[in-house]
mmCIF file of C-alpha atoms in Angstrom:
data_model
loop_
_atom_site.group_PDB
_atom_site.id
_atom_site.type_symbol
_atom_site.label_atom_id
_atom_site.label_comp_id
_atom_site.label_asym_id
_atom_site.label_seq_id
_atom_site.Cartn_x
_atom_site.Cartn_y
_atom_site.Cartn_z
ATOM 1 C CA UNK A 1 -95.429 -102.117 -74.869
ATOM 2 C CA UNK A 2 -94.523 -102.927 -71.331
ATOM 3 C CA UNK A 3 -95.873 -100.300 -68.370
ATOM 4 C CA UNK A 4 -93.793 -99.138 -65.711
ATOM 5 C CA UNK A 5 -93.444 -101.390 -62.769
ATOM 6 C CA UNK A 6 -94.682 -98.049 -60.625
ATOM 7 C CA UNK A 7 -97.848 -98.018 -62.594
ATOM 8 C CA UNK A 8 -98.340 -101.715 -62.041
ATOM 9 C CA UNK A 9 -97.995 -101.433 -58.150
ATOM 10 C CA UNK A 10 -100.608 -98.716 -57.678
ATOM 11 C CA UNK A 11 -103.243 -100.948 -59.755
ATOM 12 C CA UNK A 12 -104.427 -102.891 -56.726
ATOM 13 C CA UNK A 13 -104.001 -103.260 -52.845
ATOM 14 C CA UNK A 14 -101.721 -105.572 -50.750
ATOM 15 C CA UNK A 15 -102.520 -107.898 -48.387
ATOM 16 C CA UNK A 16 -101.196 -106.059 -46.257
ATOM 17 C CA UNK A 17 -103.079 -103.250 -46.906
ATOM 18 C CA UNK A 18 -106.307 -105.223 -46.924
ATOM 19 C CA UNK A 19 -105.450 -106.957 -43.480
ATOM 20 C CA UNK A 20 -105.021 -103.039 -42.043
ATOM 21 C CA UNK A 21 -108.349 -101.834 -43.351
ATOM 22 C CA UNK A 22 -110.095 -104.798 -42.227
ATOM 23 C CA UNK A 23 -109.043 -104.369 -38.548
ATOM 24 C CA UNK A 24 -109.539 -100.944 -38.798
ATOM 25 C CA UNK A 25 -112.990 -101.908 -40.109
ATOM 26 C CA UNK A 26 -114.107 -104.419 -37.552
ATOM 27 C CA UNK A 27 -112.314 -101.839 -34.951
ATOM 28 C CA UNK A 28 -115.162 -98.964 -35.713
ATOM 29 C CA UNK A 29 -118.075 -101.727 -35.758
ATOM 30 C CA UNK A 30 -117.333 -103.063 -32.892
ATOM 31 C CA UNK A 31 -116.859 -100.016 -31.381
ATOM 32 C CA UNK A 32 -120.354 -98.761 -33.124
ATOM 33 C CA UNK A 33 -121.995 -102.369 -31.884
ATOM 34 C CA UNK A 34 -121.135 -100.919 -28.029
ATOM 35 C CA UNK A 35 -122.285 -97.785 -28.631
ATOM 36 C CA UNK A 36 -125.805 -98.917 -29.628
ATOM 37 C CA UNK A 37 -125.748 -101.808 -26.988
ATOM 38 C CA UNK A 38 -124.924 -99.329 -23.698
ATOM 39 C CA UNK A 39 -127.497 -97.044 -25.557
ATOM 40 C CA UNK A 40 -130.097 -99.609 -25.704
ATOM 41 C CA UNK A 41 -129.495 -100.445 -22.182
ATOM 42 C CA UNK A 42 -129.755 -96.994 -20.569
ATOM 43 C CA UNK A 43 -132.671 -96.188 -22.499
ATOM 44 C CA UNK A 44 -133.973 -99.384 -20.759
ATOM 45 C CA UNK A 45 -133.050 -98.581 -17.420
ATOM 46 C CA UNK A 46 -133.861 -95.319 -17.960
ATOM 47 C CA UNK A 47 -137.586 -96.408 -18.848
ATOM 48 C CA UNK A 48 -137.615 -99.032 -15.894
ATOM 49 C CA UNK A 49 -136.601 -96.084 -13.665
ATOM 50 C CA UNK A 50 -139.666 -94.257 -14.766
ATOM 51 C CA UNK A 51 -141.664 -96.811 -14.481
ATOM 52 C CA UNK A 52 -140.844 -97.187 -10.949
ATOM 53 C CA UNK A 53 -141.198 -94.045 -9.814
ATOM 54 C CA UNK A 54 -144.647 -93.620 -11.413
ATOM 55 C CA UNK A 55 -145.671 -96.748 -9.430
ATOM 56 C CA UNK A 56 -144.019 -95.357 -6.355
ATOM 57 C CA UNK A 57 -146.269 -92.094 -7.166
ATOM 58 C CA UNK A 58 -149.432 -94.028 -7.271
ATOM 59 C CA UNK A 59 -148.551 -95.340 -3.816
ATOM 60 C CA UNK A 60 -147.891 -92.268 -2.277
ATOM 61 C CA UNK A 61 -151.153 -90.309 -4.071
ATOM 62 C CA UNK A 62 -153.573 -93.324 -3.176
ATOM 63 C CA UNK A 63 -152.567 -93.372 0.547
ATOM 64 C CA UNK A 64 -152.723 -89.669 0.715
ATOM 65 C CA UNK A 65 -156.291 -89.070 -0.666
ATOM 66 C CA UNK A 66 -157.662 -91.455 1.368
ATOM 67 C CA UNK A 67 -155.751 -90.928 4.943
ATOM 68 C CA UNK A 68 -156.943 -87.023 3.770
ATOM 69 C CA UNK A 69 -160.343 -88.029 3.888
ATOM 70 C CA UNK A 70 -159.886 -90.260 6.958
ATOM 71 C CA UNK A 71 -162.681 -89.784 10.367
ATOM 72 C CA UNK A 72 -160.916 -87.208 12.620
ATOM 73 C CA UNK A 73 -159.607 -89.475 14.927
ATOM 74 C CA UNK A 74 -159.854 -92.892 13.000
ATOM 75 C CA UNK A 75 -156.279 -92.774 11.945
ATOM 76 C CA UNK A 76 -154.347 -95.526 14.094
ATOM 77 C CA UNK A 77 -150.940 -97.546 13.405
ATOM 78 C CA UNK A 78 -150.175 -100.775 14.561
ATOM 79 C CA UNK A 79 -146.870 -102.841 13.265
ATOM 80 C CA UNK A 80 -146.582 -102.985 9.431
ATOM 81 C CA UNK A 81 -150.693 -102.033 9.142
ATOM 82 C CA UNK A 82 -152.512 -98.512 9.100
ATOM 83 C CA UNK A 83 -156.366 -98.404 9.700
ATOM 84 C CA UNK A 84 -158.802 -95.292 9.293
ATOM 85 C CA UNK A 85 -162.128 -94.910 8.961
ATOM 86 C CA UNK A 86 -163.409 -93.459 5.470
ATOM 87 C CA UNK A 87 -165.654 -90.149 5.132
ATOM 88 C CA UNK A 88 -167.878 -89.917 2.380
ATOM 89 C CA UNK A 89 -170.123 -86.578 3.618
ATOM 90 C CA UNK A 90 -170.478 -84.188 6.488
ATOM 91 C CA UNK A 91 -172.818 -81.993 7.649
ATOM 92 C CA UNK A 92 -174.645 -80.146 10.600
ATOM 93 C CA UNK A 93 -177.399 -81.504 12.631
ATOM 94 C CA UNK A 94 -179.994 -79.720 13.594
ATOM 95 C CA UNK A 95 -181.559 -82.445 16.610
ATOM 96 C CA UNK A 96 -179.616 -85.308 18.301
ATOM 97 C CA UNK A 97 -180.278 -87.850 20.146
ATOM 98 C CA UNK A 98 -177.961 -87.386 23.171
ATOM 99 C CA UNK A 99 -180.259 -87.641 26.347
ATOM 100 C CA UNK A 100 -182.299 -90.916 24.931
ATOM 101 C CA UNK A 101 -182.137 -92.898 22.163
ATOM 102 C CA UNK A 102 -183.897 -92.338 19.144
ATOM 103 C CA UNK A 103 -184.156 -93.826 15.694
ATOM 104 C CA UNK A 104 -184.149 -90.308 13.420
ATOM 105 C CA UNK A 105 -183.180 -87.102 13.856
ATOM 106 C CA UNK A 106 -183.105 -83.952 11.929
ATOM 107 C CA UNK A 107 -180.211 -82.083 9.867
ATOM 108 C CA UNK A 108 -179.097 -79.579 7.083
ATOM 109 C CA UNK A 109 -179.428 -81.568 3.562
ATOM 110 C CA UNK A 110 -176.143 -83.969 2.061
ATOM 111 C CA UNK A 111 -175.761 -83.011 -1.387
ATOM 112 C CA UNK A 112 -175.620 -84.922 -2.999
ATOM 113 C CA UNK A 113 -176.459 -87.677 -0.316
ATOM 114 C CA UNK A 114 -173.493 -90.637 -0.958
ATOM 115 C CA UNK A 115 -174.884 -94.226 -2.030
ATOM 116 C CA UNK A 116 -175.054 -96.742 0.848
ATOM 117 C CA UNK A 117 -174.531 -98.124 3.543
ATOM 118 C CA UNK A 118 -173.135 -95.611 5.672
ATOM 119 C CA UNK A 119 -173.009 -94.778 9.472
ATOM 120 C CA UNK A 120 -173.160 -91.486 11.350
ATOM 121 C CA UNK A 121 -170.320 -90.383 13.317
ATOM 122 C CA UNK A 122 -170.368 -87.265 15.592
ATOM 123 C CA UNK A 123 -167.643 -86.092 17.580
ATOM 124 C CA UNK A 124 -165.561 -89.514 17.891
ATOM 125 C CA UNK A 125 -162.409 -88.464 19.372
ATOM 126 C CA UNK A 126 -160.521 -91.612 20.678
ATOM 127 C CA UNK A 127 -163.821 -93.525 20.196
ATOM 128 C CA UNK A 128 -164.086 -93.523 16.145
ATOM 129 C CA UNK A 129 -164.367 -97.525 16.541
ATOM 130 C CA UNK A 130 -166.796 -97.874 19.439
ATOM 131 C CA UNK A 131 -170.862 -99.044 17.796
ATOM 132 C CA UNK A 132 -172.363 -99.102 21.615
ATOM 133 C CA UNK A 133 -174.943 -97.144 22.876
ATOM 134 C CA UNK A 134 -174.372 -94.413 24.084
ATOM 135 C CA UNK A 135 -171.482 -93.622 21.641
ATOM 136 C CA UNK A 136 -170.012 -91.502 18.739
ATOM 137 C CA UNK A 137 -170.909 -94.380 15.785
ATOM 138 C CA UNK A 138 -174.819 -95.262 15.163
ATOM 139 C CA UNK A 139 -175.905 -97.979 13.391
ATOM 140 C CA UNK A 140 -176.268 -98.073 9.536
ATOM 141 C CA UNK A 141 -178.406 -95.028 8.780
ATOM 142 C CA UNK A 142 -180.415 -93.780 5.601
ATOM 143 C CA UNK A 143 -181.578 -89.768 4.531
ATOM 144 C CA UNK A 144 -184.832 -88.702 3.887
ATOM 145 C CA UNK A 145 -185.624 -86.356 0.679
ATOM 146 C CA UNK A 146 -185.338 -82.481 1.731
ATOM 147 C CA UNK A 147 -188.742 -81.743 3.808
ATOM 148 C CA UNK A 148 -190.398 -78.258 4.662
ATOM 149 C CA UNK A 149 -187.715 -76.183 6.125
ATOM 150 C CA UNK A 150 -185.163 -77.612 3.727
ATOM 151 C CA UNK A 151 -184.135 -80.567 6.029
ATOM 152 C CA UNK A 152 -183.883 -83.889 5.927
ATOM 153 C CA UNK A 153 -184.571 -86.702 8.636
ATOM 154 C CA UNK A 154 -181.546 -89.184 9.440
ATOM 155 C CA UNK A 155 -183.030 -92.491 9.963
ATOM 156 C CA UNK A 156 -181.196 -95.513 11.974
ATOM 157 C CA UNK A 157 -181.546 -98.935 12.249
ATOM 158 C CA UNK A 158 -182.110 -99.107 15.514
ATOM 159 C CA UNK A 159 -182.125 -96.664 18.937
ATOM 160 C CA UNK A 160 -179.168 -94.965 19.104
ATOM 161 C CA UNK A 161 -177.839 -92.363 21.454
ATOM 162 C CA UNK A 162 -174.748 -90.407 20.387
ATOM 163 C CA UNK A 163 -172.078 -89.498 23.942
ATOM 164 C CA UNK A 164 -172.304 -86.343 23.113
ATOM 165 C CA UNK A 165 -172.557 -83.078 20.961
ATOM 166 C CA UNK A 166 -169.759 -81.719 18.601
ATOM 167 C CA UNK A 167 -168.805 -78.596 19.250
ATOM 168 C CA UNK A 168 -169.766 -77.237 15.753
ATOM 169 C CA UNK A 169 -172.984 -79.387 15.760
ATOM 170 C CA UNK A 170 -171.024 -81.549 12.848
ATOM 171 C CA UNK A 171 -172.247 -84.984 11.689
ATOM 172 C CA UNK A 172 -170.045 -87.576 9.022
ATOM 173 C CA UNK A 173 -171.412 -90.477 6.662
ATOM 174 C CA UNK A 174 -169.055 -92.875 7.350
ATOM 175 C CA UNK A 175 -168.180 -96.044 5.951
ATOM 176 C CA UNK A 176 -166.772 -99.266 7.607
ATOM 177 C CA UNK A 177 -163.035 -99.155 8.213
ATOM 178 C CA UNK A 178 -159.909 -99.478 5.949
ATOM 179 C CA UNK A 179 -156.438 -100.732 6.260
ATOM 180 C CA UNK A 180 -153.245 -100.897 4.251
ATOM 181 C CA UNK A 181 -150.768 -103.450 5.125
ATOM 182 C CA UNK A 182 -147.168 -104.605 4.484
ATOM 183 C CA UNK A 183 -146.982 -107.888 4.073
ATOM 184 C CA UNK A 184 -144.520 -110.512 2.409
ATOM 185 C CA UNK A 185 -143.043 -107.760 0.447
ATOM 186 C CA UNK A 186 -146.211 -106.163 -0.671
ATOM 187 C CA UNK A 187 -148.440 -103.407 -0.069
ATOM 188 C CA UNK A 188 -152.256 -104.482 0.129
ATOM 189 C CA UNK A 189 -155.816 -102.589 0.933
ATOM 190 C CA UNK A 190 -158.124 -104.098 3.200
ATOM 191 C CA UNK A 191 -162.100 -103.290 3.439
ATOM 192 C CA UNK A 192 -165.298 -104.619 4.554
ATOM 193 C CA UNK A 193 -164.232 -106.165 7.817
ATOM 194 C CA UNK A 194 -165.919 -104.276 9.852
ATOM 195 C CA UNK A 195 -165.713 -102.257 13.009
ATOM 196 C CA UNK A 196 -163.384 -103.734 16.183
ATOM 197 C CA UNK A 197 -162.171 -102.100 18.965
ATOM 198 C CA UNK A 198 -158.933 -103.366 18.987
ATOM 199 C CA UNK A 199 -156.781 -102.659 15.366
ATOM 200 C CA UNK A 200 -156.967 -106.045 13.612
ATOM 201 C CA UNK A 201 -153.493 -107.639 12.252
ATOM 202 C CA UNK A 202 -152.916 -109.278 8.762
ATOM 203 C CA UNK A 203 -154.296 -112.133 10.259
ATOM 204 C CA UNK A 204 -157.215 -110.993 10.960
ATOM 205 C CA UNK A 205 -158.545 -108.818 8.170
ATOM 206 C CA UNK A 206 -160.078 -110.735 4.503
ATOM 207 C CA UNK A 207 -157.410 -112.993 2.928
ATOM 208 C CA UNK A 208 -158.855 -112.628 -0.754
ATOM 209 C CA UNK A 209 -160.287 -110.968 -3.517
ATOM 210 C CA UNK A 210 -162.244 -108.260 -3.653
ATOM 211 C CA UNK A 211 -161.656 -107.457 0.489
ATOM 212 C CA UNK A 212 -157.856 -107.713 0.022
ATOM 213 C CA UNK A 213 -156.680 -105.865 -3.066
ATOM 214 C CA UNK A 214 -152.936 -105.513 -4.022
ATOM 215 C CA UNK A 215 -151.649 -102.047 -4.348
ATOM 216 C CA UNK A 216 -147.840 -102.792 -4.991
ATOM 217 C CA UNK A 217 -145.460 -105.374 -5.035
ATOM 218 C CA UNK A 218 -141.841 -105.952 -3.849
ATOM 219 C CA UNK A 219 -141.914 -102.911 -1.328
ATOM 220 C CA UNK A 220 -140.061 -103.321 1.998
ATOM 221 C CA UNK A 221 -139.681 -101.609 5.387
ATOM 222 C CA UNK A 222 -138.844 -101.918 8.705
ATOM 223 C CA UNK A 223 -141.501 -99.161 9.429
ATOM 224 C CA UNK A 224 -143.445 -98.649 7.265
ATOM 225 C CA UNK A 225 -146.287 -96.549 8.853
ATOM 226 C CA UNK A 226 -146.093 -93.578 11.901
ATOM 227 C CA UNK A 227 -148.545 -91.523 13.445
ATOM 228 C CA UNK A 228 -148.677 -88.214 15.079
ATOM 229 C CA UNK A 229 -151.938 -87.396 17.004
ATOM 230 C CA UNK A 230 -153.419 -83.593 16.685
ATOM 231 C CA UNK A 231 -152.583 -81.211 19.513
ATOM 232 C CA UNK A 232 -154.059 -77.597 19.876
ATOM 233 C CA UNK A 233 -151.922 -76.317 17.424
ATOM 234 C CA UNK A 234 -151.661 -78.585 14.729
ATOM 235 C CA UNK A 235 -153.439 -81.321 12.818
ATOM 236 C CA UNK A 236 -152.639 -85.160 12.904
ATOM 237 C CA UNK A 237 -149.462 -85.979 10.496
ATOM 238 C CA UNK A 238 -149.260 -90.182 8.976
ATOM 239 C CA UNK A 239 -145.775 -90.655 8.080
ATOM 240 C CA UNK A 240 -145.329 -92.830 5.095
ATOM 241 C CA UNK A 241 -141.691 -94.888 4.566
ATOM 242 C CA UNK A 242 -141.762 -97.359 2.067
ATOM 243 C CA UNK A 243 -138.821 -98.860 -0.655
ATOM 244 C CA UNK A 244 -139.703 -100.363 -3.895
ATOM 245 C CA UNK A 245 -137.555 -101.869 -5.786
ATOM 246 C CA UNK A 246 -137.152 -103.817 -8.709
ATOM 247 C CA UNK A 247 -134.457 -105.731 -10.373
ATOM 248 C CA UNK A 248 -131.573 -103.170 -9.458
ATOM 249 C CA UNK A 249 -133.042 -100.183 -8.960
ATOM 250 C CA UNK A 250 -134.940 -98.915 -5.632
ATOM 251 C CA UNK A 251 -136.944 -96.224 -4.980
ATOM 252 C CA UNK A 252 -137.352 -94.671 -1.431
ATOM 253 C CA UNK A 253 -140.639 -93.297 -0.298
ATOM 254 C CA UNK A 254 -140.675 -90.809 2.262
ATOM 255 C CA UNK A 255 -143.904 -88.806 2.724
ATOM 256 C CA UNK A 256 -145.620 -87.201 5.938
ATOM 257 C CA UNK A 257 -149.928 -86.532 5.076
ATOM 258 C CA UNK A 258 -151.862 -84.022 6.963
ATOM 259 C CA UNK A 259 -155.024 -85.055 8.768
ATOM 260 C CA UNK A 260 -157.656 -82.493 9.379
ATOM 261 C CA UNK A 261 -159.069 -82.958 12.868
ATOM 262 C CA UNK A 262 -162.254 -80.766 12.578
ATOM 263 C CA UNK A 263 -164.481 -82.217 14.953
#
């Protein structure tokens, strides 16, 4: 027995039909495909982006701990470099060789007492860089064990005499000097160059490993370091102004740190 032509027709699909769901089809996969890809990409970008700015954070807290800890009165800016002289303790005399020189003198105890070599700097004002004699920088110095009376002697390499007293009888164990330069598009650390009365350009501070250190690449600026000295009323301010950047994205470092001037 024949069936109906209408029950024929709804056995199967025309081309037509099929053509229309196909394109449909490859309409909502393609359209799926884009989805995922612009996803994909923004979670890249998005991850780059944080990336950078985590790098750009490292910057900015490096610098600032150690300009923080800077000699009052170290802190100097010349061109694309910034050079300070590191503290690593303090505390009070209790003699000082200011009329004559002397090899030793006596103070409260350092604890705990910071591994060597160090200097001792007291009251350095615009002098943090002078080593003569008389002056605010001895020679490398060492610290006895705590002695009757709780003190300890302070023992130089040679005769020193300091210019004069600070105000709050205040010593620092200083370390040799420190700079950070811009240079070719990157931020580097300099150390163990020693002490020179003049600020020394890239050209003159270490050209490799482990005196010149790299602390980030692809940063630019036309200034990249400022300076403020201390007045009465306020402390020394650095200013910081650095760009990073990488592939398309830039980030724009703006940051001023404090310097205490306690003499």
């Amino acid at each position: 027995m024949a069936r109906p032509a209408t029950q024929r027709r709804s056995a199967g699909f025309t081309i037509v039909e099929l053509v229309t769901v196909i394109l449909i089809l490859g309409v909502l996969a393609a359209g799926t495909v884009a989805f995922i890809s612009d996803s994909n990409r923004g979670f890249a970008s998005t991850v780059a982006r944080s990336e950078l700015a985590g790098e750009a954070r490292f910057v900015v807290d490096k610098l600032t701990r150690e300009l923080r800890n800077a000699l009052p009165g170290s802190v100097r800016v010349s061109g694309a470099c910034v050079e300070y002289v590191p503290v690593a303790a303090a505390s009070r005399y209790v003699t000082l060789p200011v009329a004559t020189a002397a090899v030793s003198f006596r103070s409260v105890p350092v604890d705990p007492v910071p591994a060597g070599p160090f200097r001792i700097a007291v009251y350095p004002g615009a002098s943090a860089y002078a080593l003569a004699s008389p002056g605010p920088i001895s020679p490398p110095a060492t610290l006895s064990a705590p002695g009757p009376g709780n003190e300890v002697t302070v023992t130089l390499a040679s005769p020193h005499r300091f210019a004069s007293h600070s105000p709050t009888a205040r010593y620092f164990l200083v370390r040799d000097p420190v700079s950070y330069c811009l240079d070719g598009g990157a931020l580097y650390r300099y150390g163990n160059y020693g002490f020179s009365a003049a600020q020394p350009d890239v050209a003159a501070l270490p050209a490799g490993l482990p005196d010149r250190s790299l602390i980030a690449a692809s940063m630019t600026s036309a200034a990249p370091f400022t300076f403020s000295g201390a007045t009465l009323t306020r402390n020394a301010v650095v200013g910081l102004d650095l760009t990073m950047s990488r592939d398309d994205d830039s980030v724009r470092l703006e940051h001023l740190v404090q310097v205490r001037n306690v003499p």
